[in-house]
Amino acid sequence: MGSGKKVTIGYKYYLGIHMGISRGPVNEIVAINAGGKEAWAGSATASSRIAIDRPSLFGGDKKEGGIKGRLDVMMGESTQTAPVELVTMLGSNVPGFRGMLTLYYDGLVAAMNPYLKPWKFRVRRSTAGWDGGAWYAAKAMVPLADGAIHAMNPAHIIYEVLTNRDWGGGNDRSRLHDASFVTAADKLYAEGFGLCLRWTRQGTITEFVQQILDHIGGNLYQSRFDGLFHLTLIRNDYTPATLPIFDEDTGLLGIDEDENAASVGAVNEVVVKWHDPIKNQERSWRERNLAGINADRQILSQTVEYPGIPTAELAGRVAVRELRQSTGGVKRFKVRLDRRGYRIEPGDVFRIKSLRRGINDIVVRAGRIEDGTLAESTITITAIQDVFGLPASSMAAVQPFGWVEPDRTPAAATNRRLVERTWRDIAQTADAANLALIDPTACYVAAIASKPTTMSLGYTLQTRVGTAEYADREEGSFAPSGAAVTAIGLTDTAFALTSGSDLDLVAVGTAALIDDEIVRVVTWDAATLTGTIGRGCVDTVPSAHAAGAQVLFYEDSYAADPGAYAPTTTVQARLLTNTSQGILDPALAPIDSLTTTQRQNRPYPPGKLTINGVAYPTAIDDLDGVLAVAWAHRDRKLQADQLIDTEQASIGPESGTTYNLRIYNHGTGALLQNLTGITTTSASPALPAGSYNVRLELESVRGGLTSWQKHSHAFAFNYAQGFLVTETAGDFLVTEPGGDFLVLES
């Protein structure tokens, strides 16, 4: 420090980064996450430049820095050109990166740690980037989770995969049966069945389409009647009585296979794994067949992965569907029909009846269909008993989470104090030799605050004078705090708190601040939040506090500015809350101001004030008009780091200390008595006769400085002058001015 040399403790890292996200354009970018923390949230729907201003995202300069810079969003429109900064970085021969969603960031990426945090992006796409414009755009996006999730309609996903000429099947749209796709899209939209799924093209188009069909319980086939691709949904959306029925008299030629799976040993629990796109977390939903579990006396579980499902409610419905399919007892058939079954297509439902086999009207759903040959006109259908409809709800309701993730967003401290440090504060941290070197005119400031949220870890105190830049001064810890349940009077020592934080950390014998009064914790019960206190400690005097007054237990929980300020200097300060997510944006931190008063060098006010032998009386009836005012000495240097309350006997006084006593007519403000330069611990001021309210002030003085606080107490005063005393036969007769009298025996 003495040499004035700067010491490098680490570096900030700045980069220009070009990031490829996906094919473009997309509908919207809504969030950017870096290192598991939210770096930006908003809405970017077109190529644009946005600002990321989170320099303290990873803890600020003293930890791992943050993200602060500009981000160019390049949606990939047909007219897009690369930003000048990217061209400068890569050279003049740079494409426009059309048809791709890319981002170019330039700015701060980290501090101290040269290893970059991973970036993740939350992107929405449903109607943007289609080959030839979005099909049936009105139902392309399925809003879920009260609009927080914009899922894509699975019918639209399949439609685009089949028709896109750049990365899909390249089929002309005329090869798709539009009416069946519209019907499926309408049904999925009404069911709230939307998917959020990323396809990285690691598999074939056929595999990806089948993955979508597995999610939704759908069927895609090429009709042998019109040659078009048809999309149907396997749902319980039919009336059995209206379905075609086949028996020995109406086209059923035979049943070659009739399998009835055993229910014993069948799956009785299904776990569906799904993905939460908002939190980017893998989640699961469990459904059980309790009857099957009781019958088997064990849980036979099956796990299925549906990564495109974005909500718990939808995962629950799909789990019920899967459980129905997996439960034993589902009958499978291979039936032969005559040409009357020619209208049946894959996924269709129909009825079969065979008294010969004991089958009395059962609904089955067609799977594989073999049309036969010209010589053999038999139609062979592999079918299964229909149990595949998507239920309207899961068997178990979506339960609210018992644990809610706490909010780690840094919040401004609302319960805070900017104070000038006392002599005791300095004496606690300095030895005798250094304490003797303290400049009497030096002024020091500190901040005290309680947690704004439960996840707040601490704060950084920043101060400045005038228009200078704010500078970091010290890292502070939040003080335990609570609100007074009831008012605390001048002489009260018992108190109770509510609405507190960290009150289990309160220790007996430590200091607390109530408004501007410093008190000592005498007893404390963390279970009942009650205790007792010693009043008027250090350089403060007892004062009344309203219900709801904040009590800050600040003994070891504050942040001090190490700099010394001259008297009457106005210091501005702000507190930047620190959480595991980052540090509060300085623009959001309230600014407090304090004008220094040389507090640490001022004499302590006297203690143990009594008037006519009573501490803080409310009324006095006086016979001679003379008040008996008494107090006790205090000495800041002898008391040093001790917490001496107002009821303690005399200590000191500090050399050169005197006292000023003033008495006013509280109603008119007239000065009735002004006694200065008192060196003892008592005075007897005389007051004029009458009944009126009096205000008494008592302060200490040393070296031209008065105590930081003074006693100021008002009370009713009654003194009637003019008593007449006469003696008759050894008795004394006292006559009042109004004529009343009192006989006193001699």
XYZ file of C-alpha atoms in Angstrom:
746
model
C 0.000 0.000 0.000
C 2.801 2.385 0.879
C 4.573 1.927 -2.464
C 1.431 2.720 -4.408
C 1.948 -0.266 -6.694
C -1.053 -2.132 -8.037
C -1.267 -5.865 -7.485
C -2.871 -8.083 -10.134
C -5.056 -10.720 -8.524
C -6.668 -12.025 -11.706
C -7.946 -11.163 -15.152
C -11.169 -10.416 -16.933
C -11.789 -12.371 -20.116
C -13.426 -10.912 -23.203
C -14.283 -12.883 -26.327
C -16.008 -12.592 -29.640
C -17.987 -15.841 -30.081
C -19.999 -17.007 -33.095
C -22.467 -19.697 -31.997
C -24.587 -21.922 -34.232
C -27.889 -22.919 -32.640
C -30.172 -24.552 -35.208
C -31.756 -24.124 -38.580
C -33.483 -20.817 -38.871
C -35.368 -18.728 -38.629
C -37.220 -19.566 -35.414
C -40.208 -17.849 -33.850
C -38.503 -16.575 -30.711
C -35.506 -16.740 -28.407
C -36.730 -16.283 -24.844
C -33.835 -17.127 -22.513
C -30.076 -17.537 -22.401
C -28.448 -19.544 -19.646
C -24.741 -19.486 -18.844
C -23.156 -21.767 -16.291
C -26.557 -22.817 -14.984
C -27.650 -19.216 -14.371
C -29.977 -16.987 -16.328
C -27.928 -14.468 -18.279
C -30.806 -12.986 -20.260
C -34.582 -13.315 -20.527
C -36.841 -11.551 -22.980
C -38.156 -11.960 -26.499
C -36.101 -11.809 -29.681
C -38.353 -12.554 -32.669
C -36.203 -11.198 -35.489
C -32.594 -10.484 -36.272
C -31.556 -7.805 -33.811
C -28.928 -6.744 -31.305
C -29.610 -7.207 -27.617
C -27.547 -6.293 -24.572
C -26.611 -8.743 -21.838
C -25.758 -6.875 -18.656
C -24.965 -9.429 -15.954
C -21.339 -8.669 -14.975
C -21.834 -10.279 -11.567
C -23.584 -13.423 -12.793
C -20.805 -15.699 -11.537
C -19.966 -13.669 -8.427
C -18.453 -10.497 -9.875
C -14.837 -9.451 -10.242
C -13.777 -11.040 -6.964
C -15.070 -14.448 -8.043
C -15.680 -15.587 -11.605
C -17.088 -12.432 -13.175
C -20.190 -12.550 -15.336
C -21.610 -11.780 -18.768
C -21.654 -8.246 -20.114
C -21.670 -7.422 -23.804
C -23.729 -7.250 -26.971
C -25.365 -10.194 -28.704
C -26.314 -10.150 -32.384
C -29.237 -12.449 -33.095
C -29.100 -13.739 -36.678
C -32.326 -15.566 -37.433
C -31.146 -16.666 -40.866
C -33.527 -14.707 -43.082
C -32.984 -14.851 -46.834
C -31.585 -11.303 -46.858
C -29.364 -11.648 -43.793
C -25.782 -10.358 -43.764
C -23.142 -10.902 -41.113
C -22.542 -8.051 -38.629
C -19.490 -5.891 -39.189
C -17.810 -7.152 -35.999
C -18.076 -10.766 -37.160
C -16.732 -9.889 -40.606
C -13.807 -8.104 -38.964
C -13.065 -11.147 -36.839
C -13.375 -13.771 -39.604
C -12.226 -11.805 -42.600
C -13.954 -10.273 -45.597
C -14.942 -13.556 -47.256
C -17.786 -14.313 -44.836
C -21.233 -15.683 -45.793
C -24.479 -14.250 -44.470
C -25.258 -17.449 -42.549
C -28.742 -17.558 -44.049
C -31.050 -20.406 -43.221
C -29.407 -20.905 -39.824
C -30.006 -19.443 -36.387
C -26.641 -18.139 -35.216
C -25.571 -15.721 -32.509
C -22.544 -13.462 -32.318
C -21.529 -12.289 -28.852
C -18.774 -9.797 -28.066
C -17.910 -8.859 -24.494
C -17.065 -10.073 -21.003
C -17.415 -13.830 -20.531
C -15.609 -14.498 -17.226
C -13.145 -13.272 -14.632
C -10.434 -15.034 -12.661
C -11.317 -18.365 -14.315
C -10.219 -18.707 -17.968
C -12.586 -21.636 -18.602
C -15.844 -20.530 -20.206
C -19.180 -21.533 -18.752
C -21.481 -23.501 -21.076
C -24.234 -21.462 -22.732
C -27.742 -22.795 -23.335
C -30.614 -21.207 -25.230
C -34.374 -21.560 -24.912
C -35.852 -21.300 -28.389
C -39.428 -21.502 -29.697
C -40.413 -22.589 -33.184
C -43.756 -23.578 -34.631
C -44.515 -21.502 -37.726
C -41.158 -19.986 -38.660
C -38.711 -21.576 -41.072
C -41.189 -23.761 -42.967
C -40.520 -24.780 -46.558
C -43.175 -22.836 -48.418
C -44.940 -21.307 -45.419
C -46.477 -22.870 -42.327
C -49.316 -25.319 -42.852
C -52.477 -24.667 -40.787
C -50.699 -21.963 -38.766
C -53.670 -21.351 -36.440
C -53.125 -24.677 -34.649
C -49.359 -25.017 -35.052
C -48.545 -23.821 -31.523
C -50.123 -25.465 -28.467
C -49.913 -23.213 -25.377
C -49.208 -25.126 -22.166
C -48.483 -24.273 -18.518
C -50.665 -21.156 -18.672
C -48.841 -19.943 -21.767
C -45.333 -20.325 -20.354
C -44.626 -23.157 -22.802
C -45.181 -22.835 -26.556
C -45.270 -26.461 -27.691
C -45.586 -27.517 -31.330
C -48.553 -29.502 -32.561
C -47.317 -33.051 -33.305
C -49.439 -33.191 -36.473
C -47.508 -30.172 -37.740
C -44.191 -31.806 -36.820
C -45.040 -34.877 -38.914
C -46.406 -32.734 -41.748
C -43.221 -30.670 -41.924
C -40.922 -33.681 -41.673
C -42.702 -35.321 -44.591
C -42.705 -32.244 -46.841
C -39.563 -30.219 -46.089
C -37.251 -30.383 -49.093
C -34.128 -29.235 -47.257
C -33.931 -31.689 -44.374
C -37.175 -33.720 -44.513
C -38.842 -36.249 -46.778
C -39.345 -33.791 -49.619
C -42.863 -35.002 -50.408
C -45.147 -32.612 -52.230
C -47.952 -31.403 -49.987
C -50.473 -32.860 -52.413
C -49.327 -36.334 -51.346
C -50.661 -35.757 -47.820
C -54.339 -36.270 -46.999
C -55.009 -32.774 -45.735
C -58.352 -33.518 -44.063
C -56.917 -36.290 -41.880
C -53.993 -34.096 -40.821
C -56.353 -31.219 -39.996
C -58.575 -33.529 -37.942
C -55.569 -34.850 -36.045
C -54.186 -31.334 -35.495
C -57.529 -30.131 -34.132
C -57.782 -33.099 -31.793
C -54.240 -32.714 -30.475
C -54.745 -28.974 -29.972
C -57.959 -29.609 -28.025
C -56.187 -32.230 -25.889
C -53.360 -29.831 -25.096
C -50.995 -32.358 -26.614
C -47.998 -30.332 -27.754
C -44.388 -31.449 -27.938
C -41.095 -29.684 -27.280
C -38.502 -31.817 -29.015
C -35.102 -31.254 -30.545
C -34.155 -33.398 -33.535
C -30.445 -33.610 -34.226
C -30.858 -35.834 -37.322
C -28.868 -38.640 -35.770
C -31.532 -41.093 -36.914
C -33.609 -41.476 -40.057
C -36.745 -39.546 -40.909
C -38.777 -42.723 -40.484
C -37.400 -43.219 -36.982
C -38.131 -39.633 -36.009
C -41.713 -39.797 -37.318
C -42.249 -43.034 -35.423
C -40.975 -41.321 -32.256
C -43.648 -38.642 -32.675
C -46.330 -41.279 -33.325
C -45.275 -43.137 -30.174
C -45.642 -39.929 -28.167
C -49.160 -39.160 -29.374
C -50.540 -42.643 -29.968
C -50.918 -42.016 -33.673
C -50.937 -43.930 -36.919
C -49.439 -42.801 -40.235
C -50.119 -44.896 -43.310
C -50.380 -44.626 -47.050
C -53.921 -45.405 -48.083
C -54.436 -48.085 -50.725
C -57.498 -46.176 -51.919
C -56.063 -42.725 -52.711
C -52.330 -43.290 -52.297
C -52.046 -40.387 -49.827
C -50.449 -40.271 -46.403
C -53.139 -40.344 -43.717
C -52.627 -39.415 -40.068
C -55.039 -40.835 -37.520
C -55.057 -40.852 -33.731
C -55.775 -43.892 -31.630
C -58.489 -42.589 -29.363
C -61.655 -43.798 -27.727
C -63.697 -41.476 -29.937
C -66.210 -43.863 -31.456
C -69.580 -45.429 -30.669
C -69.201 -49.237 -30.633
C -72.725 -49.834 -31.905
C -71.987 -47.949 -35.130
C -68.822 -49.933 -35.963
C -68.934 -52.625 -38.653
C -69.278 -56.152 -37.217
C -67.886 -59.321 -38.748
C -69.095 -62.823 -37.850
C -69.517 -66.066 -39.734
C -72.528 -64.617 -41.525
C -71.104 -61.184 -42.355
C -67.607 -61.752 -43.707
C -65.604 -63.492 -40.965
C -63.865 -66.417 -42.614
C -61.846 -67.486 -39.626
C -59.665 -66.588 -36.675
C -56.205 -68.078 -37.032
C -54.761 -66.682 -33.807
C -56.533 -65.921 -30.586
C -54.063 -64.961 -27.880
C -55.040 -63.850 -24.433
C -51.993 -62.631 -22.473
C -51.820 -63.728 -18.875
C -52.435 -60.998 -16.310
C -50.134 -62.605 -13.757
C -46.632 -61.218 -14.090
C -47.752 -58.325 -16.305
C -46.456 -54.790 -15.897
C -48.287 -53.028 -13.077
C -46.293 -49.816 -12.940
C -45.279 -47.435 -15.714
C -42.782 -44.604 -15.331
C -42.836 -41.972 -18.056
C -39.720 -39.861 -18.365
C -40.333 -36.380 -19.751
C -38.424 -33.115 -20.089
C -39.223 -29.771 -18.465
C -38.267 -27.170 -21.108
C -38.432 -24.227 -18.724
C -36.018 -25.604 -16.137
C -34.234 -27.833 -18.656
C -34.606 -30.806 -16.332
C -35.418 -34.466 -16.845
C -38.543 -35.395 -14.889
C -40.662 -38.524 -14.452
C -44.283 -39.476 -13.780
C -45.332 -42.756 -12.173
C -48.683 -44.551 -12.580
C -49.563 -47.838 -10.861
C -52.169 -50.552 -11.242
C -52.871 -51.137 -7.564
C -55.020 -54.203 -8.222
C -52.190 -55.764 -10.231
C -49.658 -54.950 -7.512
C -51.869 -56.573 -4.861
C -52.428 -59.648 -7.022
C -48.732 -60.133 -7.829
C -47.553 -58.938 -4.424
C -44.746 -57.100 -6.163
C -44.147 -54.107 -8.378
C -43.321 -54.934 -11.988
C -42.205 -51.629 -13.437
C -41.595 -50.470 -16.970
C -39.943 -47.170 -17.932
C -40.703 -45.404 -21.190
C -39.003 -42.269 -22.414
C -40.989 -39.518 -24.074
C -38.561 -36.564 -24.120
C -40.950 -34.399 -26.124
C -43.588 -34.235 -23.364
C -43.202 -30.820 -21.682
C -45.600 -30.908 -18.686
C -46.385 -33.193 -15.756
C -50.096 -33.161 -16.560
C -49.541 -34.490 -20.074
C -46.988 -37.021 -18.819
C -49.602 -38.322 -16.378
C -52.170 -38.924 -19.112
C -49.664 -40.674 -21.327
C -48.580 -42.838 -18.378
C -52.164 -44.053 -17.929
C -52.327 -44.869 -21.633
C -49.100 -46.842 -21.433
C -50.255 -48.676 -18.312
C -53.432 -49.800 -20.071
C -51.417 -51.146 -22.957
C -48.917 -52.920 -20.717
C -51.455 -54.557 -18.405
C -51.987 -58.238 -19.042
C -55.250 -59.652 -20.393
C -55.297 -57.766 -23.714
C -56.478 -60.138 -26.487
C -54.694 -60.373 -29.837
C -56.208 -61.801 -33.019
C -55.315 -62.683 -36.559
C -58.592 -62.718 -38.494
C -59.485 -63.560 -42.071
C -62.254 -61.580 -43.750
C -63.810 -61.736 -47.143
C -63.888 -58.736 -49.465
C -66.457 -57.035 -47.240
C -63.512 -56.001 -45.069
C -61.785 -54.091 -47.864
C -62.594 -50.682 -46.349
C -60.598 -51.366 -43.182
C -57.339 -49.414 -43.045
C -54.497 -49.522 -40.470
C -55.654 -48.064 -37.171
C -59.376 -48.525 -37.878
C -61.637 -50.129 -35.292
C -64.222 -52.795 -36.017
C -66.057 -55.569 -34.204
C -65.725 -59.332 -34.457
C -68.132 -61.964 -33.206
C -67.715 -65.722 -33.217
C -70.071 -67.923 -31.264
C -67.971 -70.889 -32.325
C -65.019 -69.476 -30.351
C -67.064 -67.946 -27.580
C -66.345 -64.369 -28.730
C -69.380 -62.242 -28.189
C -68.892 -58.861 -29.912
C -65.452 -57.421 -29.131
C -63.954 -54.164 -30.471
C -60.540 -54.559 -32.077
C -58.162 -52.172 -33.801
C -56.503 -53.080 -37.072
C -52.740 -53.314 -37.334
C -51.103 -55.045 -40.281
C -53.391 -55.679 -43.273
C -52.676 -58.254 -45.989
C -54.931 -57.879 -49.033
C -54.200 -61.297 -50.504
C -53.891 -62.075 -54.225
C -56.130 -62.207 -57.278
C -56.508 -65.935 -56.815
C -56.978 -65.682 -53.044
C -59.201 -62.722 -52.130
C -58.994 -63.211 -48.392
C -58.078 -60.128 -46.345
C -55.912 -61.001 -43.336
C -55.796 -58.487 -40.489
C -53.651 -58.599 -37.389
C -55.745 -56.863 -34.721
C -55.710 -56.244 -31.015
C -58.386 -55.485 -28.484
C -58.721 -51.686 -28.364
C -57.394 -50.215 -25.100
C -55.195 -47.489 -26.540
C -57.284 -44.343 -26.227
C -55.649 -41.352 -24.503
C -57.490 -40.678 -21.215
C -58.745 -37.211 -20.368
C -56.741 -37.237 -17.161
C -54.252 -39.305 -15.207
C -55.296 -41.514 -12.312
C -53.189 -39.408 -9.971
C -53.689 -35.654 -9.992
C -50.730 -33.391 -10.580
C -49.585 -32.716 -7.043
C -48.147 -29.363 -6.059
C -44.475 -29.614 -5.275
C -43.782 -29.892 -1.568
C -40.533 -28.107 -2.194
C -40.447 -24.903 -4.157
C -37.092 -23.865 -5.506
C -36.057 -20.721 -3.623
C -35.612 -17.493 -5.496
C -31.895 -16.876 -5.858
C -32.295 -13.584 -7.673
C -30.308 -10.886 -5.829
C -32.702 -8.420 -4.208
C -32.058 -5.010 -2.690
C -31.834 -4.889 1.110
C -34.834 -2.909 2.338
C -34.058 -3.097 6.069
C -30.689 -1.354 6.209
C -28.844 1.437 8.046
C -25.891 3.589 7.096
C -24.249 4.693 10.346
C -21.159 6.469 11.588
C -18.985 4.148 13.628
C -18.686 4.654 17.393
C -15.555 4.609 19.534
C -16.585 1.118 20.722
C -16.717 -0.145 17.125
C -13.156 1.025 16.553
C -11.917 -0.254 19.920
C -13.178 -3.745 19.036
C -10.843 -3.994 16.030
C -7.775 -1.978 17.094
C -5.168 -2.564 19.765
C -4.296 0.108 22.322
C -1.314 1.456 20.349
C -3.273 1.932 17.139
C -6.287 3.214 19.042
C -4.132 6.014 20.437
C -3.171 7.027 16.899
C -6.765 7.574 15.749
C -7.202 11.114 14.427
C -9.790 12.854 16.645
C -11.337 14.456 13.565
C -11.574 11.222 11.565
C -15.034 9.903 10.741
C -15.795 6.315 9.750
C -18.969 4.844 8.258
C -20.473 1.364 8.234
C -23.584 -0.371 6.886
C -25.959 -2.714 8.701
C -28.644 -4.698 6.902
C -30.832 -7.785 7.248
C -31.479 -10.386 4.573
C -33.855 -9.280 1.816
C -34.444 -12.962 0.887
C -33.643 -16.273 2.502
C -31.079 -17.061 -0.221
C -29.086 -13.852 0.300
C -25.520 -14.703 1.306
C -24.023 -11.281 2.012
C -23.420 -7.925 0.402
C -20.732 -5.624 -0.882
C -20.594 -2.108 0.588
C -19.837 0.524 -2.037
C -19.320 4.188 -1.114
C -18.439 7.439 -2.766
C -18.257 11.183 -2.105
C -19.813 13.620 -4.552
C -19.913 12.396 -8.139
C -16.948 10.044 -7.876
C -17.260 6.413 -8.954
C -18.533 3.973 -6.360
C -15.778 1.805 -4.909
C -16.015 -1.554 -3.158
C -15.215 -1.168 0.537
C -15.957 -4.401 2.393
C -17.953 -7.616 2.157
C -20.602 -7.632 4.875
C -22.749 -10.344 6.405
C -26.437 -9.800 7.047
C -27.488 -9.105 10.630
C -30.152 -11.160 12.400
C -33.263 -9.035 12.681
C -36.903 -8.946 13.686
C -39.795 -6.571 14.212
C -40.966 -5.584 17.688
C -44.365 -7.102 18.457
C -45.377 -4.233 20.762
C -44.079 -0.763 21.514
C -40.948 -0.519 23.678
C -41.179 2.296 26.250
C -38.375 4.343 27.770
C -37.917 2.038 30.739
C -39.000 -1.285 29.194
C -36.432 -4.044 29.076
C -38.553 -6.996 27.919
C -39.319 -7.372 24.224
C -40.736 -9.861 21.707
C -40.032 -10.144 17.996
C -41.735 -11.449 14.879
C -41.054 -11.582 11.149
C -37.398 -12.237 11.753
C -34.427 -13.729 9.959
C -31.478 -15.634 11.431
C -32.738 -15.020 14.970
C -31.252 -18.338 16.061
C -27.856 -16.657 15.701
C -28.514 -13.984 18.353
C -26.036 -14.225 21.248
C -26.428 -12.903 24.782
C -24.157 -9.955 25.633
C -24.000 -8.597 22.081
C -25.172 -5.282 20.671
C -28.393 -4.542 18.816
C -29.747 -1.416 17.183
C -33.358 -0.283 17.613
C -33.935 2.825 15.542
C -30.938 4.916 16.754
C -30.596 3.355 20.197
C -27.874 0.793 20.907
C -28.932 -1.894 23.400
C -27.292 -4.957 24.955
C -28.923 -8.399 24.718
C -29.288 -9.573 28.338
C -31.397 -12.692 27.744
C -32.733 -14.321 24.576
C -34.999 -17.286 23.833
C -34.829 -18.224 20.143
C -37.803 -20.592 20.507
C -40.236 -17.911 21.707
C -38.421 -14.930 20.142
C -38.482 -13.083 23.471
C -35.753 -11.543 25.575
C -34.559 -8.642 27.698
C -32.189 -5.801 26.922
C -29.978 -3.236 28.616
C -30.991 0.232 27.448
C -29.021 3.234 26.195
C -25.588 1.705 25.569
C -22.412 3.257 24.141
C -23.176 6.830 22.970
C -26.987 6.519 22.920
C -29.760 7.137 25.453
C -33.059 5.302 25.959
C -35.841 6.297 23.598
C -39.361 5.054 22.882
C -39.885 2.678 19.951
C -43.151 1.945 18.164
C -44.535 -1.526 17.516
C -42.957 -2.894 14.374
C -39.621 -1.191 14.996
C -36.787 -3.193 13.443
C -34.198 -4.679 15.781
C -30.821 -5.342 14.093
C -28.407 -7.588 15.997
C -25.318 -6.163 14.369
C -22.445 -7.142 16.710
C -20.450 -9.108 14.111
C -22.682 -8.474 11.120
C -21.887 -5.246 9.328
C -19.629 -3.840 6.633
C -17.189 -1.029 7.448
C -15.662 1.488 5.087
C -11.954 1.568 6.031
C -11.527 5.110 4.750
C -11.463 8.114 7.087
C -13.632 11.112 6.226
C -13.487 14.694 7.417
C -16.351 16.057 9.533
C -19.462 17.288 7.644
C -18.611 15.091 4.624
C -21.634 13.600 2.860
C -20.981 9.947 2.065
C -23.197 8.004 -0.319
C -23.447 4.238 -0.020
C -25.193 1.309 -1.656
C -25.333 -2.380 -0.793
C -25.002 -5.001 -3.541
C -26.652 -8.207 -2.374
C -24.816 -11.411 -3.198
C -26.521 -14.775 -3.832
C -25.386 -17.999 -5.469
C -26.875 -16.623 -8.685
C -24.818 -13.441 -8.679
C -24.614 -9.901 -7.356
C -27.350 -7.278 -7.410
C -27.258 -4.956 -10.382
C -25.874 -1.654 -8.983
C -28.638 0.226 -10.809
C -31.200 -1.570 -8.603
C -29.466 -0.788 -5.302
C -30.989 2.093 -3.269
C -28.564 4.868 -2.328
C -28.241 6.074 1.270
C -26.502 9.266 2.386
C -24.841 10.185 5.660
C -23.175 13.425 6.763
C -20.298 12.735 9.150
C -20.342 14.299 12.633
C -17.070 13.121 14.263
C -19.104 10.623 16.285
C -16.208 8.450 17.476
C -14.554 11.419 19.239
C -17.627 12.825 20.971
C -18.149 12.303 24.724
C -20.694 9.724 25.782
C -23.965 11.120 27.168
C -24.556 10.684 30.911
C -26.407 7.606 32.134
C -28.937 6.758 34.835
C -30.985 9.949 34.555
C -33.495 10.547 37.375
C -35.742 13.509 38.159
C -36.783 13.836 41.789
C -35.530 10.269 42.239
C -37.623 8.782 39.404
C -36.373 7.622 36.012
C -38.290 9.364 33.232
C -41.363 10.459 35.271
C -44.549 11.442 33.489
C -45.656 14.030 36.081
C -44.166 15.828 39.102
C -45.993 17.713 41.872
C -43.436 19.950 43.549
C -43.678 21.847 46.849
C -40.761 24.212 46.445
C -40.255 24.548 42.661
C -36.778 22.987 42.721
C -36.082 19.813 40.700
C -33.541 17.248 41.878
C -31.851 16.060 38.664
C -29.191 13.341 38.946
C -27.159 11.227 36.510
C -24.046 9.058 36.207
C -20.687 9.653 34.521
C -19.695 7.829 31.329
C -16.209 7.501 29.804
C -15.774 6.229 26.225
C -12.089 5.375 26.698
C -12.540 3.506 29.979
C -15.574 1.688 28.622
C -13.633 0.836 25.438
C -15.368 -2.145 23.813
C -17.769 -2.826 26.709
C -21.544 -2.426 26.456
C -22.521 -0.297 29.465
C -26.248 0.352 29.754
C -27.887 3.456 31.209
C -28.582 1.882 34.631
C -24.927 1.292 35.509
C -23.163 3.455 38.128
C -20.665 6.168 37.200
C -17.632 5.369 35.047
C -15.053 8.114 34.618
C -15.734 10.749 33.494
C -13.387 11.307 30.560
C -11.011 14.161 31.256
C -12.473 17.576 30.396
C -16.097 16.448 30.354
C -18.829 18.768 31.630
C -22.613 18.741 31.369
C -25.268 21.111 30.067
C -28.760 21.054 31.579
C -31.575 22.981 29.924
C -35.230 23.133 30.909
C -37.942 24.444 28.594
C -41.614 25.213 28.852
C -42.689 22.432 26.524
C -45.801 24.258 25.477
C -44.275 27.665 24.606
C -40.695 26.618 23.977
C -39.412 29.226 26.414
C -36.071 28.436 28.046
C -36.620 28.293 31.811
C -33.163 27.185 32.987
C -29.795 26.878 31.228
C -27.069 25.397 33.417
C -23.726 24.845 31.659
C -20.292 23.628 32.649
C -21.586 21.268 35.355
C -18.864 18.916 36.603
C -20.868 16.942 39.176
C -23.607 14.349 38.653
C -26.520 16.410 39.918
C -28.201 19.790 39.652
C -31.156 21.536 41.319
C -32.774 23.953 38.862
C -35.601 26.118 40.194
C -38.766 26.513 38.082
C -41.461 29.176 38.164
C -44.808 28.455 39.794
C -47.652 27.033 37.753
C -48.912 23.896 36.071
C -47.378 23.263 32.682
C -45.383 20.741 30.659
C -41.640 20.754 31.005
C -38.958 19.359 28.691
C -35.567 18.623 30.228
C -32.396 18.223 28.136
C -29.094 16.863 29.458
C -25.912 16.425 27.380
C -22.169 15.955 27.788
C -19.552 18.381 26.461
C -15.824 17.896 25.922
C -13.431 19.970 23.829
C -16.261 21.868 22.176
C -18.034 18.668 21.092
C -21.389 17.696 22.541
C -22.465 14.084 22.972
C -23.868 12.417 19.843
C -27.197 11.961 21.642
C -28.673 13.782 24.620
C -31.410 13.057 27.105
C -34.623 14.846 26.190
C -37.628 14.109 28.373
C -40.990 15.857 28.749
C -43.302 15.616 31.764
C -46.124 17.493 33.480
C -45.008 19.884 36.219
C -47.207 21.342 38.973
C -45.906 23.953 41.470
C -48.226 26.476 43.192
C -46.404 29.362 44.942
C -47.779 31.286 47.998
C -48.271 28.758 50.818
C -48.951 30.460 54.262
C -47.668 28.612 57.343
C -48.914 29.705 60.856
C -48.395 28.194 64.314
C -51.276 27.805 66.784
C -50.882 26.026 70.116
C -47.919 24.046 68.791
C -49.591 22.974 65.502
C -48.696 24.275 62.044
C -51.443 25.369 59.678
C -50.496 25.342 55.941
C -52.904 27.441 53.891
C -52.887 27.081 50.039
C -53.570 30.071 47.800
C -57.064 28.794 47.053
C -58.071 28.774 50.743
C -57.726 25.038 51.459
C -55.648 24.168 54.475
C -53.802 21.256 56.062
C -53.053 20.949 59.801
C -49.658 19.450 60.634
C -48.939 18.390 64.202
C -45.796 19.834 65.725
